[in-house]
Short mmCIF file of C-alpha atoms and ligand atoms in Angstrom, two decimals:
data_model
loop_
_atom_site.label_atom_id
_atom_site.label_comp_id
_atom_site.label_asym_id
_atom_site.label_seq_id
_atom_site.Cartn_x
_atom_site.Cartn_y
_atom_site.Cartn_z
CA MET R 145 0.03 0.08 -0.09
CA ARG R 146 3.10 2.35 0.54
CA ARG R 147 3.98 1.64 -2.69
CA PHE R 148 0.65 2.46 -4.27
CA TYR R 149 0.72 5.88 -2.36
CA GLN R 150 3.98 6.68 -4.24
CA ASP R 151 3.26 5.82 -7.30
CA ASN R 152 -0.10 7.07 -7.53
CA ARG R 153 0.05 10.64 -6.42
CA ARG R 154 -3.23 11.19 -6.50
CA VAL R 155 -5.06 8.25 -4.34
CA PRO R 156 -7.65 10.48 -2.50
CA LEU R 157 -8.78 11.76 -6.25
CA GLY R 158 -8.73 8.13 -7.25
CA MET R 159 -10.77 6.91 -4.63
CA MET R 160 -13.23 9.63 -5.08
CA LEU R 161 -13.43 9.20 -9.00
CA VAL R 162 -14.15 5.36 -8.31
CA THR R 163 -16.96 6.67 -6.04
CA VAL R 164 -17.85 9.51 -8.51
CA SER R 165 -17.86 7.50 -11.59
CA LEU R 166 -19.33 4.42 -10.55
CA PHE R 167 -22.25 6.43 -8.92
CA ILE R 168 -22.74 8.30 -12.72
CA TYR R 169 -21.76 5.44 -14.42
CA HIS R 170 -24.64 3.30 -12.62
CA PHE R 171 -27.00 5.16 -11.89
CA ALA R 172 -27.15 8.62 -13.12
CA LEU R 173 -26.42 8.87 -16.71
CA ASP R 174 -28.73 8.31 -19.41
CA ARG R 175 -26.19 8.09 -22.21
CA PRO R 176 -27.02 8.81 -25.59
CA SER R 177 -25.65 7.01 -28.24
CA TRP R 178 -22.55 8.19 -30.36
CA VAL R 179 -23.05 9.83 -33.54
CA SER R 180 -20.82 8.80 -36.35
CA SER R 181 -18.44 11.19 -37.88
CA THR R 182 -17.32 11.01 -41.55
CA VAL R 183 -14.69 12.93 -40.28
CA TYR R 184 -12.92 10.06 -39.58
CA SER R 185 -12.80 8.84 -42.90
CA THR R 186 -12.19 11.35 -45.18
CA GLN R 187 -8.92 12.38 -43.09
CA SER R 188 -5.30 12.25 -44.83
CA PRO R 189 -2.59 10.78 -43.48
CA TYR R 190 -0.64 12.36 -40.55
CA GLN R 191 2.09 14.04 -41.37
CA ALA R 192 5.25 14.48 -39.67
CA GLY R 193 7.88 16.84 -40.41
CA GLY R 194 6.79 15.75 -44.21
CA ALA R 195 6.67 12.22 -43.62
CA THR R 196 3.68 9.98 -43.76
CA VAL R 197 3.76 8.09 -40.44
CA VAL R 198 2.16 5.30 -39.25
CA VAL R 199 0.56 3.90 -42.31
CA HIS R 200 0.68 0.21 -42.13
CA PRO R 201 -2.72 -1.21 -42.95
CA SER R 202 -2.85 -5.10 -41.68
CA PRO R 203 -5.67 -7.12 -40.25
CA PRO R 204 -6.51 -6.65 -37.01
CA PHE R 205 -3.64 -7.08 -34.65
CA ILE R 206 -3.91 -10.29 -32.59
CA ALA R 207 -1.88 -10.54 -29.39
CA GLU R 208 0.19 -13.88 -29.22
CA ASP R 209 3.19 -13.23 -27.14
CA GLU R 210 1.45 -12.17 -23.68
CA THR R 211 1.00 -14.59 -20.82
CA THR R 212 -0.26 -13.53 -17.67
CA PRO R 213 -1.93 -10.28 -17.25
CA ALA R 214 -0.18 -7.81 -14.88
CA PRO R 215 -1.44 -7.26 -11.12
CA GLN R 216 -4.81 -6.12 -10.25
CA GLN R 217 -5.59 -2.69 -10.07
CA PRO R 218 -9.35 -0.77 -8.82
CA ALA R 219 -11.77 -1.48 -10.86
CA LEU R 220 -13.38 1.70 -12.79
CA SER R 221 -15.83 1.54 -15.04
CA ALA R 222 -15.39 3.85 -18.73
CA VAL R 223 -16.42 7.41 -18.05
CA ALA R 224 -20.02 8.23 -19.83
CA SER R 225 -20.60 10.22 -22.91
CA SER R 226 -22.77 12.31 -24.94
CA THR R 227 -23.17 13.21 -28.40
CA PRO R 228 -21.05 15.97 -29.62
CA SER R 229 -22.80 18.23 -31.79
CA ILE R 230 -20.02 19.99 -33.05
CA SER R 231 -19.98 20.65 -36.56
CA ALA R 232 -16.86 19.25 -38.12
CA THR R 233 -14.14 21.70 -39.55
CA SER R 234 -13.08 21.48 -43.31
CA THR R 235 -11.76 18.02 -44.34
CA THR R 236 -9.43 19.98 -46.70
CA SER R 237 -7.38 21.35 -43.39
CA SER R 238 -7.43 18.16 -41.51
CA LEU R 239 -5.66 18.53 -37.90
CA THR R 240 -2.26 16.39 -37.98
CA VAL R 241 -0.08 15.84 -35.18
CA ASN R 242 2.37 18.95 -36.57
CA ASP R 243 -0.56 21.13 -35.18
CA VAL R 244 -0.69 19.88 -31.51
CA VAL R 245 1.54 19.69 -28.59
CA LEU R 246 2.03 16.99 -26.36
CA MET R 247 2.99 17.68 -23.24
CA PHE R 248 4.44 14.76 -20.84
CA LYS R 249 4.48 14.73 -17.46
CA THR R 250 6.88 12.66 -14.92
CA GLY R 251 8.63 13.06 -11.75
CA ALA R 252 12.20 12.57 -10.61
CA SER R 253 11.31 9.57 -8.25
CA VAL R 254 9.56 7.49 -10.99
CA LEU R 255 11.27 8.68 -14.27
CA TRP R 256 13.80 5.87 -14.68
CA LYS R 257 10.86 3.42 -14.11
CA ARG R 258 8.20 4.62 -16.31
CA VAL R 259 9.71 6.94 -18.77
CA PRO R 260 12.51 4.79 -20.88
CA ILE R 261 9.27 2.83 -22.53
CA HIS R 262 7.83 6.14 -23.96
CA LEU R 263 10.92 7.01 -25.72
CA THR R 264 10.39 4.34 -28.26
CA THR R 265 6.87 4.27 -28.39
CA SER R 266 4.73 7.67 -27.12
CA LEU R 267 7.54 9.74 -28.12
CA SER R 268 9.03 8.52 -31.30
CA PRO R 269 9.79 10.96 -33.85
CA THR R 270 8.03 9.03 -36.56
CA ARG R 271 4.87 9.27 -34.59
CA ILE R 272 5.18 13.02 -33.50
CA PRO R 273 8.01 15.43 -34.33
CA SER R 274 10.11 15.83 -31.53
CA ALA R 275 9.44 19.76 -31.67
CA ASN R 276 5.99 19.03 -30.50
CA VAL R 277 6.85 17.09 -27.68
CA LEU R 278 7.14 18.76 -24.45
CA LEU R 279 8.76 16.93 -21.68
CA TYR R 280 8.10 17.92 -17.80
CA SER R 281 9.56 16.70 -14.47
CA ASP R 282 10.34 18.09 -11.12
CA SER R 283 14.23 18.04 -11.94
CA PRO R 284 16.25 18.93 -14.83
CA GLU R 285 16.90 15.61 -16.41
CA THR R 286 18.24 14.31 -20.31
CA ILE R 287 17.96 11.23 -22.16
CA GLY R 288 20.03 11.36 -25.53
CA PRO R 289 17.70 13.95 -27.63
CA TYR R 290 15.12 14.26 -24.59
CA THR R 291 15.45 17.21 -22.18
CA PHE R 292 13.21 17.48 -19.46
CA VAL R 293 12.00 20.73 -18.16
CA ASP R 294 12.43 21.20 -14.34
CA ILE R 295 8.60 22.37 -14.35
CA LEU R 296 9.23 23.42 -10.93
CA ALA R 297 12.25 25.72 -11.15
CA ASN R 298 10.73 28.82 -10.67
CA THR R 299 8.12 27.75 -8.20
CA THR R 300 7.15 30.13 -5.54
CA ILE R 301 5.98 27.50 -2.94
CA ASN R 302 6.63 28.19 0.09
CA ASP R 303 5.38 25.38 2.03
CA PRO R 304 8.35 23.55 3.48
CA GLU R 305 6.70 20.37 3.57
CA ILE R 306 6.67 20.42 -0.20
CA ALA R 307 9.88 22.35 -0.77
CA LEU R 308 11.85 19.79 1.17
CA PRO R 309 11.59 17.00 -1.52
CA TYR R 310 12.05 18.89 -4.44
CA HIS R 311 15.37 20.27 -3.14
CA GLN R 312 16.43 16.83 -2.05
CA GLN R 313 16.14 15.95 -5.34
CA ALA R 314 19.81 17.18 -6.32
CA ASP R 315 21.29 15.63 -2.86
CA HIS R 316 19.91 12.45 -3.93
CA ASP R 317 21.12 12.41 -7.41
CA PHE R 318 24.82 13.87 -6.29
CA ARG R 319 24.93 10.80 -3.85
CA GLN R 320 24.43 8.38 -6.60
CA ASN R 321 21.23 6.91 -5.31
CA TYR R 322 19.01 5.55 -8.43
CA ALA R 323 15.59 6.06 -8.10
CA GLU R 324 14.86 2.62 -10.28
CA ILE R 325 13.71 -0.41 -8.24
CA ASN R 326 15.31 -2.50 -10.56
CA ASN R 327 17.21 -4.08 -7.74
CA VAL R 328 20.61 -3.43 -8.92
CA TYR R 329 22.10 -3.27 -5.92
CA PRO R 330 23.70 -0.94 -4.68
CA GLY R 331 21.89 1.99 -4.99
CA ASP R 332 18.54 1.44 -5.52
CA ASN R 333 16.22 3.86 -3.79
CA PRO R 334 12.72 5.44 -4.13
CA GLY R 335 13.87 8.56 -4.51
CA PRO R 336 13.31 11.57 -2.01
CA ALA R 337 10.62 10.64 0.67
CA GLY R 338 7.49 12.83 -0.63
CA GLY R 339 8.41 13.10 -4.25
CA TRP R 340 4.70 12.65 -4.98
CA LYS R 341 3.64 15.77 -2.79
CA LEU R 342 5.30 17.96 -5.95
CA ASP R 343 2.84 16.64 -8.01
CA LYS R 344 -0.14 19.10 -7.92
CA TYR R 345 1.73 22.01 -8.12
CA LYS R 346 3.03 21.18 -11.59
CA PHE R 347 -0.17 21.11 -13.48
CA VAL R 348 -0.84 25.16 -13.88
CA PRO R 349 3.18 26.19 -14.55
CA LEU R 350 3.27 23.13 -17.25
CA VAL R 351 0.50 24.12 -19.35
CA GLN R 352 1.05 28.01 -19.10
CA HIS R 353 4.82 27.05 -19.97
CA ALA R 354 3.74 24.84 -23.24
CA GLY R 355 1.39 27.50 -24.19
CA ARG R 356 4.48 30.09 -24.20
CA ALA R 357 6.61 27.70 -25.71
CA ARG R 358 4.46 26.60 -28.61
CA PRO R 359 2.13 29.36 -29.05
CA ASP R 360 1.42 28.46 -32.60
CA ALA R 361 -0.44 25.14 -31.78
CA LYS R 362 -3.73 24.53 -31.95
CA TRP R 363 -4.00 22.30 -29.15
CA TYR R 364 -2.39 20.79 -26.04
CA ILE R 365 -2.49 17.08 -25.28
CA PHE R 366 -1.49 16.23 -21.53
CA MET R 367 -0.23 12.55 -20.78
CA GLU R 368 1.28 11.02 -17.56
CA ASP R 369 4.08 8.73 -17.46
CA ASP R 370 1.64 5.79 -16.57
CA ALA R 371 -0.46 6.12 -19.66
CA TYR R 372 -0.97 5.78 -23.29
CA LEU R 373 -2.70 7.82 -25.58
CA PHE R 374 -3.76 6.36 -29.46
CA LEU R 375 -2.53 9.56 -30.67
CA PRO R 376 -3.63 9.27 -34.05
CA ASN R 377 -7.48 8.51 -33.03
CA LEU R 378 -7.30 11.86 -30.61
CA VAL R 379 -5.85 13.73 -33.22
CA ALA R 380 -8.67 12.40 -35.64
CA HIS R 381 -11.51 13.45 -32.52
CA LEU R 382 -9.97 17.01 -31.79
CA ASP R 383 -10.51 17.78 -35.74
CA ARG R 384 -14.15 17.85 -34.77
CA PHE R 385 -13.74 20.93 -32.54
CA ASP R 386 -13.07 24.39 -33.38
CA PRO R 387 -9.69 25.30 -31.76
CA GLN R 388 -10.67 29.09 -31.59
CA LYS R 389 -13.42 27.95 -29.30
CA PRO R 390 -12.35 27.42 -25.60
CA TRP R 391 -12.56 23.48 -25.51
CA TYR R 392 -11.07 21.25 -22.46
CA LEU R 393 -11.57 17.72 -23.34
CA GLY R 394 -10.86 14.35 -21.09
CA SER R 395 -12.36 11.90 -18.74
CA VAL R 396 -14.46 13.91 -16.24
CA ALA R 397 -13.86 14.34 -12.58
CA TRP R 398 -15.39 16.22 -10.28
CA ILE R 399 -14.14 17.60 -6.70
CA HIS R 400 -15.22 20.75 -4.61
CA GLY R 401 -17.92 21.83 -7.35
CA ASP R 402 -15.16 21.86 -10.05
CA TYR R 403 -15.71 19.28 -13.28
CA PHE R 404 -12.44 18.75 -14.63
CA ALA R 405 -10.22 16.52 -17.00
CA HIS R 406 -8.80 13.52 -14.83
CA GLY R 407 -4.91 13.94 -15.35
CA GLY R 408 -4.31 10.31 -15.40
CA SER R 409 -6.52 9.63 -18.15
CA GLY R 410 -5.11 12.66 -20.63
CA PHE R 411 -6.48 15.69 -21.90
CA ALA R 412 -6.86 18.49 -24.71
CA ILE R 413 -6.92 22.27 -24.08
CA SER R 414 -7.57 24.06 -27.30
CA ARG R 415 -5.42 27.31 -28.14
CA LYS R 416 -8.22 29.27 -27.23
CA ALA R 417 -8.98 28.06 -24.08
CA TRP R 418 -5.17 28.51 -22.97
CA GLU R 419 -5.58 32.06 -23.94
CA MET R 420 -8.38 32.81 -22.00
CA ALA R 421 -6.32 31.15 -18.67
CA PHE R 422 -3.14 32.20 -19.48
CA GLY R 423 -2.88 34.74 -22.44
CA ASP R 424 -2.02 38.66 -22.18
CA HIS R 425 -4.77 39.60 -20.08
CA SER R 426 -4.21 36.59 -17.17
CA PRO R 427 -2.98 37.33 -14.04
CA GLN R 428 1.09 37.91 -14.01
CA ASN R 429 1.77 35.66 -11.73
CA ILE R 430 -1.07 32.70 -12.04
CA GLU R 431 0.81 30.26 -9.65
CA GLN R 432 0.66 33.17 -7.04
CA LYS R 433 -2.73 33.84 -7.85
CA TYR R 434 -4.04 30.22 -6.68
CA ALA R 435 -1.50 29.65 -3.87
CA GLU R 436 -3.76 29.36 -1.37
CA PHE R 437 -6.21 27.41 -3.37
CA THR R 438 -3.14 24.94 -4.55
CA ALA R 439 -2.23 24.58 -0.90
CA GLN R 440 -5.91 23.72 0.16
CA HIS R 441 -6.69 21.19 -2.53
CA GLY R 442 -4.62 18.03 -3.14
CA CYS R 443 -5.03 17.35 -7.21
CA GLY R 444 -2.99 19.20 -9.73
CA ASP R 445 -5.51 18.30 -12.60
CA HIS R 446 -8.32 19.83 -10.40
CA ILE R 447 -6.47 22.86 -9.55
CA LEU R 448 -5.54 23.23 -13.60
CA GLY R 449 -9.32 22.59 -14.03
CA HIS R 450 -10.21 25.10 -11.52
CA VAL R 451 -8.28 27.90 -13.06
CA LEU R 452 -9.86 26.90 -16.47
CA LYS R 453 -13.22 27.45 -15.17
CA GLU R 454 -12.40 30.71 -13.37
CA SER R 455 -11.18 31.84 -16.96
CA GLY R 456 -14.23 30.94 -18.69
CA VAL R 457 -13.15 27.79 -19.75
CA ALA R 458 -16.02 25.19 -19.06
CA PHE R 459 -14.99 21.21 -19.24
CA GLY R 460 -16.64 18.76 -21.55
CA GLU R 461 -17.73 18.34 -25.10
CA HIS R 462 -21.09 20.03 -24.13
CA PRO R 463 -19.85 22.71 -21.67
CA GLU R 464 -23.03 24.15 -21.34
CA ALA R 465 -25.08 21.29 -20.54
CA GLU R 466 -24.79 20.32 -17.06
CA GLU R 467 -25.38 16.46 -17.99
CA SER R 468 -23.72 16.24 -21.20
CA ARG R 469 -19.98 16.55 -19.70
CA PHE R 470 -19.04 13.21 -20.36
CA SER R 471 -17.11 11.56 -23.15
CA TYR R 472 -15.87 7.78 -23.89
CA GLY R 473 -12.61 7.61 -25.46
CA PHE R 474 -10.28 8.90 -22.30
CA ASN R 475 -9.75 6.01 -19.38
CA PRO R 476 -8.79 6.22 -16.16
CA GLU R 477 -7.85 2.48 -16.08
CA ALA R 478 -5.83 0.38 -18.31
CA HIS R 479 -7.16 -2.06 -20.84
CA TRP R 480 -7.30 -4.69 -18.76
CA THR R 481 -9.40 -3.03 -15.74
CA SER R 482 -11.36 -0.76 -18.03
CA TRP R 483 -14.90 -2.26 -18.92
CA TYR R 484 -16.46 -3.45 -22.54
CA GLU R 485 -19.99 -2.96 -22.98
CA PRO R 486 -22.58 -2.30 -26.13
CA GLU R 487 -22.07 1.81 -24.73
CA ASN R 488 -18.29 1.78 -25.88
CA TRP R 489 -17.95 -1.09 -27.94
CA CYS R 490 -18.15 1.15 -31.58
CA LYS R 491 -16.90 4.27 -30.03
CA PRO R 492 -13.05 5.27 -31.01
CA VAL R 493 -10.46 5.32 -27.82
CA PHE R 494 -8.12 7.80 -27.21
CA SER R 495 -6.35 6.87 -23.81
CA TRP R 496 -5.34 3.89 -21.21
CA HIS R 497 -3.82 5.04 -17.67
CA HIS R 498 -2.38 2.81 -14.87
CA THR R 499 -0.43 1.47 -17.98
CA HIS R 500 2.63 -0.67 -17.27
CA ASN R 501 5.55 -0.89 -19.43
CA ARG R 502 4.51 -3.75 -21.33
CA ASP R 503 0.80 -2.40 -21.65
CA VAL R 504 2.15 0.65 -23.49
CA ALA R 505 4.54 -1.78 -25.75
CA ARG R 506 1.45 -3.74 -26.70
CA LEU R 507 -0.48 -0.52 -27.40
CA TYR R 508 1.79 0.82 -29.49
CA GLU R 509 2.07 -2.18 -31.36
CA LEU R 510 -1.55 -2.34 -31.56
CA GLU R 511 -1.76 1.38 -32.69
CA THR R 512 1.03 0.84 -35.40
CA ARG R 513 -0.46 -2.33 -36.88
CA TRP R 514 -3.73 -0.34 -37.19
CA GLY R 515 -2.20 2.35 -39.21
CA ASP R 516 -4.11 5.09 -40.88
CA VAL R 517 -7.33 6.13 -39.03
CA ALA R 518 -8.28 7.72 -41.67
CA SER R 519 -8.62 4.51 -43.89
CA ALA R 520 -12.08 2.95 -44.14
CA LYS R 521 -11.29 1.04 -41.44
CA GLY R 522 -11.54 4.05 -39.01
CA PRO R 523 -10.09 4.71 -36.14
CA ILE R 524 -9.19 1.87 -33.41
CA CYS R 525 -12.40 1.42 -30.89
CA TYR R 526 -13.16 -0.56 -27.58
CA LYS R 527 -14.32 -3.34 -29.39
CA ASP R 528 -10.54 -3.43 -31.41
CA VAL R 529 -9.03 -3.31 -28.27
CA TYR R 530 -11.19 -5.94 -26.87
CA GLU R 531 -10.45 -8.53 -29.98
CA ALA R 532 -6.60 -7.92 -29.67
CA MET R 533 -5.71 -7.68 -25.84
CA VAL R 534 -8.48 -8.92 -23.81
CA LEU R 535 -10.59 -11.58 -25.82
CA PRO R 536 -7.30 -13.83 -26.01
CA TYR R 537 -7.25 -14.34 -22.47
CA LEU R 538 -11.12 -14.99 -21.93
CA ARG R 539 -11.83 -18.38 -20.99
CA GLU R 540 -15.29 -20.15 -20.34
CA ARG R 541 -14.24 -20.92 -16.82
CA VAL R 542 -10.51 -20.44 -15.09
CA GLU R 543 -9.70 -20.74 -11.08
CA TRP R 544 -7.78 -18.24 -9.30
CA TRP R 545 -8.82 -15.34 -11.48
CA GLU R 546 -10.89 -12.65 -10.46
CA ASN R 547 -12.39 -10.29 -13.29
CA GLY R 548 -14.34 -7.93 -11.07
CA ALA R 549 -18.01 -8.58 -12.10
CA ALA R 550 -19.99 -6.57 -9.52
CA LYS R 551 -23.41 -5.77 -11.48
CA TYR R 552 -25.32 -8.34 -9.03
CA ASP R 553 -23.59 -9.58 -6.14
CA ILE R 554 -25.48 -12.54 -4.59
CA ARG R 555 -24.37 -14.13 -1.34
CA SER R 556 -26.35 -16.66 1.04
CA SER R 557 -27.06 -13.76 3.38
CA ASN R 558 -28.82 -11.37 0.73
CA VAL R 559 -29.98 -13.93 -1.88
CA ASN R 560 -33.85 -12.97 -0.85
CA GLY R 561 -33.21 -8.93 -1.27
CA VAL R 562 -31.67 -9.35 -4.60
CA VAL R 563 -34.22 -8.68 -7.24
CA ALA R 564 -33.66 -10.30 -10.32
CA PRO R 565 -33.68 -8.06 -13.72
CA GLU R 566 -37.03 -9.33 -15.61
CA SER R 567 -35.11 -10.58 -18.38
CA VAL R 568 -33.82 -13.44 -16.39
CA THR R 569 -35.54 -16.65 -17.68
CA LYS R 570 -35.25 -18.73 -14.26
CA PRO R 571 -35.65 -16.90 -11.23
CA GLN R 572 -34.76 -19.97 -9.54
CA ALA R 573 -31.07 -20.17 -10.57
CA TRP R 574 -30.78 -16.96 -8.97
CA LYS R 575 -32.25 -17.86 -6.08
CA GLU R 576 -29.15 -20.79 -6.07
CA ALA R 577 -26.23 -18.82 -7.68
CA TRP R 578 -24.36 -18.34 -4.28
CA MET R 579 -24.29 -22.37 -3.89
CA SER R 580 -21.61 -22.85 -6.36
CA VAL R 581 -19.41 -22.44 -9.30
CA ASP R 582 -22.07 -24.42 -11.22
CA LYS R 583 -24.87 -22.34 -10.13
CA CYS R 584 -22.98 -19.29 -10.46
CA GLU R 585 -22.52 -19.95 -13.95
CA ALA R 586 -26.30 -20.98 -14.39
CA ALA R 587 -27.17 -17.93 -12.82
CA CYS R 588 -25.24 -15.90 -15.55
CA VAL R 589 -26.51 -18.04 -18.60
CA ALA R 590 -29.90 -17.52 -17.05
CA TRP R 591 -29.73 -13.69 -17.51
CA GLY R 592 -29.61 -12.81 -21.10
CA ASP R 593 -27.36 -9.68 -20.85
CA CYS R 594 -24.96 -11.41 -18.51
CA VAL R 595 -21.03 -11.78 -20.07
CA GLN R 596 -19.40 -12.71 -17.02
CA TRP R 597 -19.36 -13.83 -13.86
CA SER R 598 -17.35 -14.50 -10.76
CA PHE R 599 -17.22 -16.99 -7.59
CA TYR R 600 -16.07 -17.04 -4.07
CA GLU R 601 -17.17 -18.90 -1.31
CA ASP R 602 -20.88 -17.96 -1.46
CA ARG R 603 -20.60 -15.12 -3.47
CA CYS R 604 -21.89 -15.31 -6.98
CA MET R 605 -21.20 -11.69 -9.37
CA LEU R 606 -22.59 -11.27 -12.56
CA ASP R 607 -22.26 -8.43 -14.68
CA SER R 608 -23.51 -7.24 -18.41
CA MET R 609 -20.13 -5.53 -19.05
CA ILE R 610 -16.70 -7.35 -19.73
CA ARG R 611 -13.42 -6.90 -18.10
CA LEU R 612 -10.59 -9.02 -17.91
CA GLY R 613 -9.12 -8.45 -14.70
CA SER R 614 -5.98 -10.35 -13.84
CA GLY R 615 -5.26 -14.04 -12.39
CA ILE R 616 -3.35 -14.75 -9.29
CA PRO R 617 -0.48 -16.64 -10.13
CA GLU R 618 0.80 -19.89 -8.94
CA GLY R 619 2.92 -19.16 -5.85
CA ASP R 620 0.91 -15.78 -4.83
CA ALA R 621 0.26 -15.88 -1.36
CA ARG R 622 -3.42 -15.50 -2.26
CA ARG R 623 -3.43 -18.89 -3.27
CA GLN R 624 -2.46 -20.33 0.04
CA SER R 625 -5.14 -18.88 2.14
CA SER R 626 -8.71 -18.98 0.49
CA LEU R 627 -10.96 -21.10 -1.76
CA PRO R 628 -10.25 -20.34 -5.26
CA TRP R 629 -11.66 -17.37 -6.89
CA THR R 630 -13.47 -18.63 -10.41
CA SER R 631 -14.13 -16.48 -13.08
CA GLY R 632 -15.96 -17.13 -16.26
CA TRP R 633 -17.02 -15.16 -19.45
CA LEU R 634 -19.58 -16.20 -22.04
CA THR R 635 -17.58 -13.95 -24.87
CA ARG R 636 -20.27 -15.69 -27.68
CA ARG R 637 -22.86 -12.94 -26.49
CA ALA R 638 -20.56 -10.11 -26.44
CA GLU R 639 -20.59 -10.86 -30.62
CA HIS R 640 -23.72 -9.80 -30.75
CA TRP R 641 -22.81 -6.02 -29.77
CA ASN R 642 -21.16 -5.88 -33.07
CA SER R 643 -24.18 -5.33 -35.17
CA ALA R 644 -24.07 -1.77 -33.48
CA CYS R 645 -20.92 -0.82 -34.88
CA SER R 646 -22.25 -0.96 -38.56
CA GLN R 647 -24.75 1.84 -38.35
C1 NAG A 931 12.46 29.84 -15.15
O1 NAG A 931 12.99 31.25 -15.22
C2 NAG A 931 14.03 31.34 -16.60
C3 NAG A 931 14.28 32.77 -16.28
O2 NAG A 931 13.51 33.18 -16.52
C4 NAG A 931 13.65 30.75 -17.33
O3 NAG A 931 14.61 30.87 -18.71
C5 NAG A 931 12.87 29.51 -17.88
O4 NAG A 931 12.25 29.10 -18.93
C6 NAG A 931 12.01 29.38 -16.17
N1 NAG A 931 11.50 28.10 -15.99
C7 NAG A 931 10.25 27.21 -16.18
C8 NAG A 931 10.01 26.05 -16.18
O5 NAG A 931 9.13 28.36 -16.59
#
């Protein structure tokens, strides 16, 4: 748990997000269907420095070389969506990677663990011109041609508790301490204690810096070092919005009355939005202006969202409509902890969070093999990620696996209170669901919408969405203490979701 806190610098946000997202997801939102855009099929290939890139049309990618999925992360469903009503901009001037800036954020205590994989994937010059990439850390660093800006270099933070880990970094480097945790003894060390506390101070100066450094960009796209963005998909999506208007797009989060884009999921800010918050008429020292707010709030992405809101930039694809701030595509979780369901199945996907290095490699591979999103094949959708990177691991039934099924949780103690959906053909099957693995599976079969189940002791959990989750490997301590956690999927049922995609 300590490591979790160190590596995930916004645990309180994470917990709030889980609660808020699950609440919104399950109860509050009536999600209208996506309106398919003709923009996707009319764009020309992306140009990087004049060269056409990522154009390798090929059959859908099938992962063959993954074995066991990575360890479990907290479940979080896809953020719900609205139908954008933004008219497509002229297809003759399609947005390309030359028009966007990628703001990549890391920190000295995690850089050596998380960043190297991105140098040959996310930041590859064949994917986005190097000049359009801005790298931010909390300590100056150089890796080959990549230079990381110390975004706190001119900070006015006067909280000694925060300033301490920042200033300790130089001492750490000087003493030849390595923040790598590769078990390359001696020298491995998690970095100065409290490095994660610096995180919330980075967002506002970072976005301010990027807009000043690249004033001609149409969009500023933010990503964290533990995320992966399907950049071609995202650029095609942004082309549907006018950068001369204030747009602030991403995965919705909500704290203290502010809607904002969750940082880990990645987000995009139009040039106009930047100008409204950080342009000529904005306060001379915006960091100072919000110093008190920053001291009182825990999450940098929230602080940035608050600054944008106070500048007149609202979050979301429908900022004027309270209930329409949500968009599919930006995911607060990785592909193996996210949910696949009819609502997102045919929609383009832009980002994954909590990605491990292997995830980044595989997602990049999928993106590269996919090729031109402007071709007839269109952008990579949730179902494409599912087919390439989830389906190959799903089984009819597998022991020592928790897939996170949660919509219905039937136990011996609550079985009389569970109200089965009307579509359940055999109510008796649900009454007995908690009794055994076989009966739990039968309860799933008896409910037409059920695509996955999970059973442990006297709990049968059923869901109408698919999530891979992860297996508990041989030798894991969890195998010694308890009954097997058994999971299963009814993958044939998900095949019916495909029919909606051709519309
Ligand atoms: C800090 O200030 C110096 C001197 O004005 C400037 O050159 C540098 O770009 C600033 N750094 C950041 C991250 O803003």
